[in-house]
């Protein structure tokens, strides 16, 4: 009796295997080939954005899990956006009910030149409120959470100065494309540099995220918010508290250089607004930050303030140790870069105090400081110019003349007194603004 039962069970299993195999063959016969999928994706991309797209290869499968893999993707631009591989894994159960739900999207080696990315601004149809971001043929729909998770490795952003920065990260989504958790980390940092990473954790379904940033051996922790304003605009804001962040390590993590060394602490606010949902990229371009900071101790690594005062001339290079440097930093994103404006700058050391302001844009420096010697008895006006890599200090024209006279009358401190007098004379006659030529009045 056992043998007939076993043969019966084996016969049922064989029928099931043959049935599943036949079903897969029937399904595959009605679906496009890999080449047709690649061609369809390239065609749809160009129709939507007006930019040609080359897909090196496309592979898809139904079992054991619906999956689509695109390799060697590149846009048809002078400097193309390139993607080595993207893998999309779909959930099978919703798919049987004609609902699109991606379990995972994995991106490997995506290169984004900034100029090529800007070419996509304003292209493609504008999204309609409540509609899916991708047009689907009826009766197909998107799930409440269309994408469960996005992971990327070696995503490189190339800025206007041709500096490439690579990032790893992942995002887990809630409904309405709200990140439940997110992590972004600078990839490929040299071993002496501490990690640079951002982590977000959503607070109980609210549009608030606990924000933790590790950079420069210190932290910037706080809260980030997302709001839809009454006028329909979108606003992203954050309150962060920098604590003991090493300035040199911070900027080196993003392949930049600085003229100030030390560990900074303070308080930062970030605000960015966009007109509507289709202008989300404007949030990055319009980002405004304000940071009140204190660096104790601090060092000006490329300027010697004492030398500039004593010589009353242009000074480059050198170092200036400071007991403390405080001030306010405002940054404003623009289409041509980020403008950094330092105000209420105050520096203190055993031999001098100073106050002033500074503007930094496209690596060019433009500012003024007043250096007080001998506990504020004498003030010396200095101009800050040059670039971040080659800053310089100098006296203004009238101040320089006054310094020469002061040095002739009273060597040493007379130089500083003369410079101060020269600055006041310069202000009385309108500073460096050109005056119209007028005939001299008769005496």
XYZ file of C-alpha atoms in Angstrom:
443
model
C 0.000 0.000 0.000
C 2.893 2.304 0.629
C 4.204 2.190 -2.914
C 0.905 3.254 -4.601
C 0.570 6.155 -2.126
C 4.120 7.297 -2.773
C 3.594 7.098 -6.538
C 0.375 9.088 -6.125
C 2.161 11.826 -4.163
C 4.996 11.959 -6.667
C 2.460 12.226 -9.481
C 0.751 15.208 -7.782
C 4.119 16.913 -7.260
C 5.051 16.374 -10.887
C 1.747 17.855 -12.035
C 2.294 20.899 -9.797
C 5.853 21.435 -11.082
C 4.701 21.107 -14.675
C 1.781 23.459 -13.998
C 3.988 26.141 -12.411
C 6.492 25.785 -15.243
C 3.757 26.150 -17.817
C 2.370 29.184 -15.999
C 5.810 30.857 -15.994
C 6.235 30.111 -19.699
C 2.809 31.591 -20.474
C 3.564 34.701 -18.379
C 6.980 35.167 -19.969
C 5.503 34.798 -23.435
C 3.238 37.782 -22.770
C 5.915 39.985 -21.203
C 8.668 41.869 -23.051
C 12.219 40.625 -23.439
C 15.184 42.202 -21.647
C 16.069 44.222 -24.749
C 12.499 45.484 -25.087
C 12.495 46.555 -21.430
C 15.738 48.524 -21.893
C 14.402 50.215 -25.031
C 11.082 51.056 -23.346
C 12.801 52.650 -20.328
C 15.085 54.753 -22.539
C 12.156 55.877 -24.684
C 9.995 56.819 -21.695
C 12.844 58.753 -20.061
C 13.478 60.842 -23.166
C 9.768 61.558 -23.620
C 9.469 62.749 -20.038
C 12.650 64.805 -19.714
C 13.773 65.526 -23.269
C 17.216 64.022 -22.576
C 18.405 60.819 -24.327
C 19.150 57.822 -22.125
C 21.309 54.806 -22.851
C 20.618 51.570 -20.962
C 23.470 49.101 -21.363
C 21.423 46.109 -20.256
C 18.192 45.208 -18.476
C 17.398 41.932 -16.705
C 14.111 41.022 -15.067
C 12.709 37.960 -13.373
C 9.490 36.856 -11.662
C 10.733 34.138 -9.335
C 11.632 33.797 -6.563
C 10.926 37.532 -6.356
C 9.959 40.051 -9.065
C 13.147 41.988 -9.821
C 14.492 44.405 -12.431
C 18.209 45.171 -12.831
C 19.506 47.989 -15.061
C 23.243 48.251 -15.772
C 25.538 50.821 -17.416
C 22.986 53.630 -17.620
C 24.043 57.065 -18.943
C 22.295 60.241 -20.067
C 23.063 61.705 -23.487
C 24.693 64.924 -22.222
C 28.119 66.543 -22.770
C 29.004 65.343 -19.274
C 26.616 62.459 -18.683
C 24.999 61.290 -15.481
C 26.143 57.676 -15.137
C 24.873 54.726 -13.121
C 26.686 51.427 -12.931
C 23.688 49.458 -11.651
C 20.278 49.852 -10.058
C 18.261 46.934 -8.701
C 14.501 47.140 -8.073
C 12.869 44.404 -6.002
C 9.055 44.294 -6.046
C 6.663 42.724 -3.541
C 4.898 39.747 -5.111
C 1.600 39.767 -3.162
C 0.573 43.349 -4.096
C 1.712 42.704 -7.667
C -0.879 39.911 -7.992
C -3.530 42.555 -7.217
C -2.065 45.013 -9.747
C -0.515 47.223 -7.077
C 3.089 48.408 -7.477
C 5.096 48.214 -4.252
C 8.884 48.113 -4.256
C 10.483 46.340 -1.360
C 13.949 47.686 -2.068
C 15.852 49.924 -4.507
C 19.629 49.492 -4.505
C 21.847 51.996 -6.335
C 25.533 51.401 -7.047
C 28.026 53.983 -8.348
C 25.836 56.902 -9.390
C 27.779 59.956 -10.658
C 25.949 63.301 -10.667
C 27.755 66.267 -12.285
C 26.007 69.395 -11.010
C 25.797 71.038 -14.439
C 24.095 67.952 -15.895
C 21.635 67.753 -12.998
C 20.686 71.422 -13.454
C 19.640 70.624 -17.035
C 16.621 68.731 -15.634
C 15.141 71.712 -13.793
C 11.629 72.430 -14.980
C 11.580 69.512 -17.413
C 8.930 66.833 -17.557
C 5.217 67.117 -16.756
C 4.317 68.775 -13.473
C 2.851 66.427 -10.880
C -0.859 66.683 -10.080
C -1.916 66.822 -6.428
C -2.870 63.354 -5.240
C -1.701 61.667 -8.437
C 1.082 59.121 -8.739
C 4.526 60.514 -9.669
C 4.636 57.935 -12.498
C 1.736 57.463 -14.933
C 0.450 53.869 -14.648
C -1.907 52.159 -17.079
C -5.316 51.308 -15.606
C -6.087 49.433 -13.427
C -2.545 49.487 -11.983
C -1.991 51.665 -8.887
C 0.790 52.534 -6.450
C 0.803 51.218 -2.899
C 0.514 53.693 0.039
C 4.265 53.165 0.483
C 5.477 52.793 -3.129
C 9.103 52.272 -2.060
C 9.919 50.645 1.268
C 13.663 51.296 1.239
C 16.310 52.979 -0.918
C 19.993 52.166 -0.477
C 22.935 53.687 -2.312
C 26.654 53.103 -2.380
C 29.288 55.359 -3.930
C 26.933 58.131 -4.992
C 29.208 60.951 -6.192
C 28.220 64.597 -6.473
C 30.533 66.763 -8.634
C 30.199 70.470 -7.869
C 30.945 73.509 -10.024
C 34.620 73.405 -9.039
C 34.846 69.803 -10.236
C 35.229 68.443 -6.702
C 33.685 64.968 -6.417
C 32.340 63.827 -3.044
C 31.088 60.264 -2.562
C 28.303 59.236 -0.170
C 26.755 56.009 1.118
C 23.337 55.858 2.708
C 19.833 54.454 2.975
C 16.282 55.686 3.621
C 13.274 53.755 4.976
C 9.969 55.392 3.974
C 6.589 55.872 5.622
C 3.448 56.827 3.642
C 3.522 60.135 1.708
C 7.262 59.717 1.116
C 8.112 60.634 4.714
C 11.466 59.153 5.802
C 11.049 56.955 8.863
C 14.796 56.569 9.173
C 17.675 57.923 7.110
C 21.443 57.678 7.110
C 23.943 59.522 4.901
C 27.699 59.098 5.311
C 30.753 60.461 3.523
C 32.450 57.544 1.814
C 36.152 57.016 1.253
C 37.497 59.325 3.962
C 41.177 58.953 4.770
C 41.837 57.015 7.977
C 42.991 59.946 10.179
C 39.728 61.791 9.571
C 36.796 60.980 11.884
C 33.504 59.817 10.301
C 31.088 62.347 8.795
C 27.503 61.059 8.937
C 23.899 62.222 9.268
C 21.120 60.176 10.925
C 17.399 60.973 11.036
C 14.710 59.213 13.105
C 11.056 60.190 12.770
C 9.164 61.031 15.949
C 5.940 58.975 16.291
C 4.476 59.718 12.876
C 5.010 63.489 13.174
C 6.799 65.654 10.648
C 9.686 65.963 13.103
C 12.947 64.059 13.012
C 15.575 63.567 15.671
C 18.770 64.693 13.942
C 22.246 63.461 14.804
C 25.359 64.550 12.916
C 28.835 63.237 13.665
C 31.607 65.245 12.026
C 35.030 66.596 12.903
C 35.196 64.468 16.051
C 32.213 66.369 17.497
C 28.430 66.447 17.107
C 25.614 68.605 15.733
C 22.438 67.243 17.309
C 18.911 68.617 17.319
C 15.521 68.440 15.596
C 14.462 68.857 11.940
C 10.919 69.723 10.777
C 8.890 69.597 7.574
C 5.863 71.880 7.059
C 3.315 72.741 4.373
C 2.485 76.425 4.796
C -0.912 78.060 4.272
C 0.209 79.474 0.902
C 1.130 75.982 -0.325
C 4.868 76.421 0.095
C 7.053 73.736 1.619
C 9.403 74.538 4.460
C 12.217 72.497 5.963
C 13.838 73.777 9.145
C 16.203 72.530 11.812
C 17.715 73.554 15.134
C 21.169 72.097 15.795
C 23.799 72.542 18.497
C 27.417 72.129 17.358
C 29.600 70.721 20.137
C 33.399 70.499 19.962
C 33.594 70.147 16.172
C 37.153 70.359 14.895
C 37.027 72.913 12.071
C 39.957 71.556 10.066
C 38.630 67.963 10.163
C 35.153 69.221 9.235
C 36.222 70.999 6.067
C 38.745 68.324 5.081
C 35.943 65.737 5.166
C 34.384 67.662 2.271
C 37.670 68.330 0.466
C 37.845 71.981 1.472
C 40.445 74.137 3.219
C 40.152 76.632 6.045
C 42.202 79.471 7.523
C 40.925 78.842 11.072
C 41.846 75.974 13.385
C 40.130 75.000 16.633
C 37.004 73.328 17.991
C 33.723 75.152 17.508
C 30.539 75.076 19.600
C 27.356 77.133 19.308
C 23.814 77.049 17.949
C 22.577 76.733 14.334
C 19.236 77.288 12.620
C 18.469 76.103 9.079
C 15.489 77.195 6.940
C 14.639 76.401 3.317
C 11.427 76.960 1.359
C 10.116 75.778 -2.005
C 7.122 77.044 -3.963
C 5.431 73.647 -4.278
C 6.027 69.911 -4.435
C 7.492 70.065 -7.949
C 10.220 72.427 -6.712
C 11.677 70.230 -3.983
C 15.176 70.730 -5.430
C 14.758 74.444 -4.652
C 14.970 73.562 -0.955
C 18.686 72.898 -1.370
C 19.313 75.981 -3.504
C 17.412 78.298 -1.123
C 18.860 76.954 2.114
C 19.698 79.659 4.644
C 21.593 78.941 7.849
C 22.620 81.052 10.823
C 25.166 79.923 13.386
C 26.382 81.737 16.473
C 29.721 80.201 17.307
C 32.622 80.216 19.721
C 36.063 78.722 19.096
C 38.257 78.331 22.196
C 41.184 78.440 21.576
C 41.499 79.350 17.896
C 44.323 79.877 15.437
C 44.426 81.870 12.212
C 46.589 79.464 10.244
C 47.409 81.653 7.240
C 47.519 85.192 8.663
C 49.831 87.067 11.031
C 47.798 89.990 12.371
C 50.617 91.365 14.501
C 52.907 91.493 11.467
C 50.284 93.323 9.402
C 49.897 95.949 12.141
C 53.604 96.431 12.778
C 54.590 96.699 9.112
C 51.530 98.682 7.993
C 51.641 96.803 4.719
C 50.243 93.770 2.951
C 50.790 90.611 4.977
C 50.473 87.055 3.744
C 51.084 83.810 5.572
C 51.988 83.292 9.191
C 49.867 82.305 12.201
C 47.897 84.166 14.845
C 46.995 82.281 18.037
C 43.786 83.446 19.719
C 42.322 82.696 23.128
C 38.813 82.952 21.693
C 37.025 83.700 18.418
C 33.266 84.358 18.399
C 30.749 85.600 15.858
C 27.746 84.813 13.657
C 27.864 82.979 10.343
C 25.034 83.344 7.802
C 25.001 81.182 4.681
C 22.676 81.603 1.718
C 22.426 79.194 -1.186
C 22.307 80.633 -4.712
C 22.426 79.220 -8.229
C 26.105 80.187 -8.386
C 27.236 78.866 -5.027
C 26.890 79.539 -1.315
C 27.514 83.002 0.142
C 29.071 83.007 3.636
C 28.719 86.184 5.680
C 30.534 86.497 9.020
C 29.365 89.289 11.316
C 30.015 90.425 14.905
C 33.429 88.789 14.738
C 35.401 89.237 17.952
C 38.840 87.823 18.627
C 40.849 87.944 21.832
C 44.392 86.957 22.721
C 47.052 87.970 25.177
C 48.357 90.756 22.898
C 45.359 91.971 20.946
C 41.603 92.126 20.538
C 39.834 92.535 17.211
C 36.354 92.933 15.763
C 35.005 92.986 12.240
C 33.078 91.255 9.456
C 33.891 89.071 6.467
C 32.208 87.865 3.263
C 33.259 84.675 1.500
C 31.924 83.789 -1.949
C 33.490 81.512 -4.534
C 36.622 81.314 -2.358
C 37.172 85.102 -2.460
C 37.522 87.021 0.819
C 36.253 90.541 1.437
C 36.125 92.015 4.925
C 37.386 94.475 7.518
C 38.704 94.127 11.034
C 39.773 96.644 13.643
C 42.669 95.470 15.780
C 43.011 97.010 19.246
C 46.457 96.888 20.848
C 47.382 97.510 24.467
C 43.945 96.602 25.857
C 41.981 98.686 23.379
C 44.000 101.878 23.608
C 44.882 101.902 19.914
C 42.726 100.700 17.014
C 44.224 99.647 13.665
C 41.931 99.144 10.642
C 42.774 96.240 8.336
C 41.260 94.973 5.096
C 40.900 91.237 4.473
C 41.279 90.122 0.849
C 42.690 87.392 -1.324
C 41.336 83.848 -1.380
C 40.802 81.061 1.117
C 44.046 79.403 0.062
C 45.980 82.698 -0.023
C 44.409 85.296 2.321
C 46.001 88.690 2.896
C 45.736 91.613 5.322
C 46.398 95.233 4.384
C 45.596 98.800 5.358
C 43.237 100.972 3.325
C 44.662 103.884 1.364
C 44.074 106.693 3.832
C 44.907 104.471 6.800
C 48.169 103.493 5.119
C 49.077 107.174 4.641
C 48.249 107.907 8.252
C 50.380 104.972 9.352
C 53.384 106.339 7.471
C 52.975 109.765 9.089
C 52.502 108.217 12.532
C 55.638 106.136 12.106
C 57.663 109.203 11.171
C 56.434 111.161 14.196
C 56.467 108.336 16.739
C 58.041 105.029 15.713
C 56.384 101.819 16.890
C 52.983 102.608 18.328
C 52.848 105.778 16.234
C 52.226 103.576 13.206
C 49.024 102.267 14.754
C 47.900 105.727 15.891
C 48.529 107.143 12.435
C 46.577 104.309 10.819
C 43.597 104.992 13.067
C 43.725 108.709 12.264
C 44.027 107.925 8.565
C 40.903 105.743 8.761
C 38.902 108.523 10.395
C 40.022 110.990 7.717
C 39.039 108.480 5.053
C 35.551 108.140 6.577
C 35.129 111.922 6.725
C 35.639 112.068 2.968
C 33.373 109.167 2.104
C 35.782 106.234 2.332
C 36.908 104.774 -0.960
C 33.878 105.958 -2.969
C 34.929 108.085 -5.969
C 33.928 111.734 -5.818
C 32.815 113.738 -8.868
C 35.358 116.208 -10.158
C 34.447 119.730 -9.051
C 36.386 122.998 -9.446
C 38.251 123.926 -6.308
C 36.468 126.738 -4.373
C 38.166 130.061 -4.218
C 39.703 130.853 -0.862
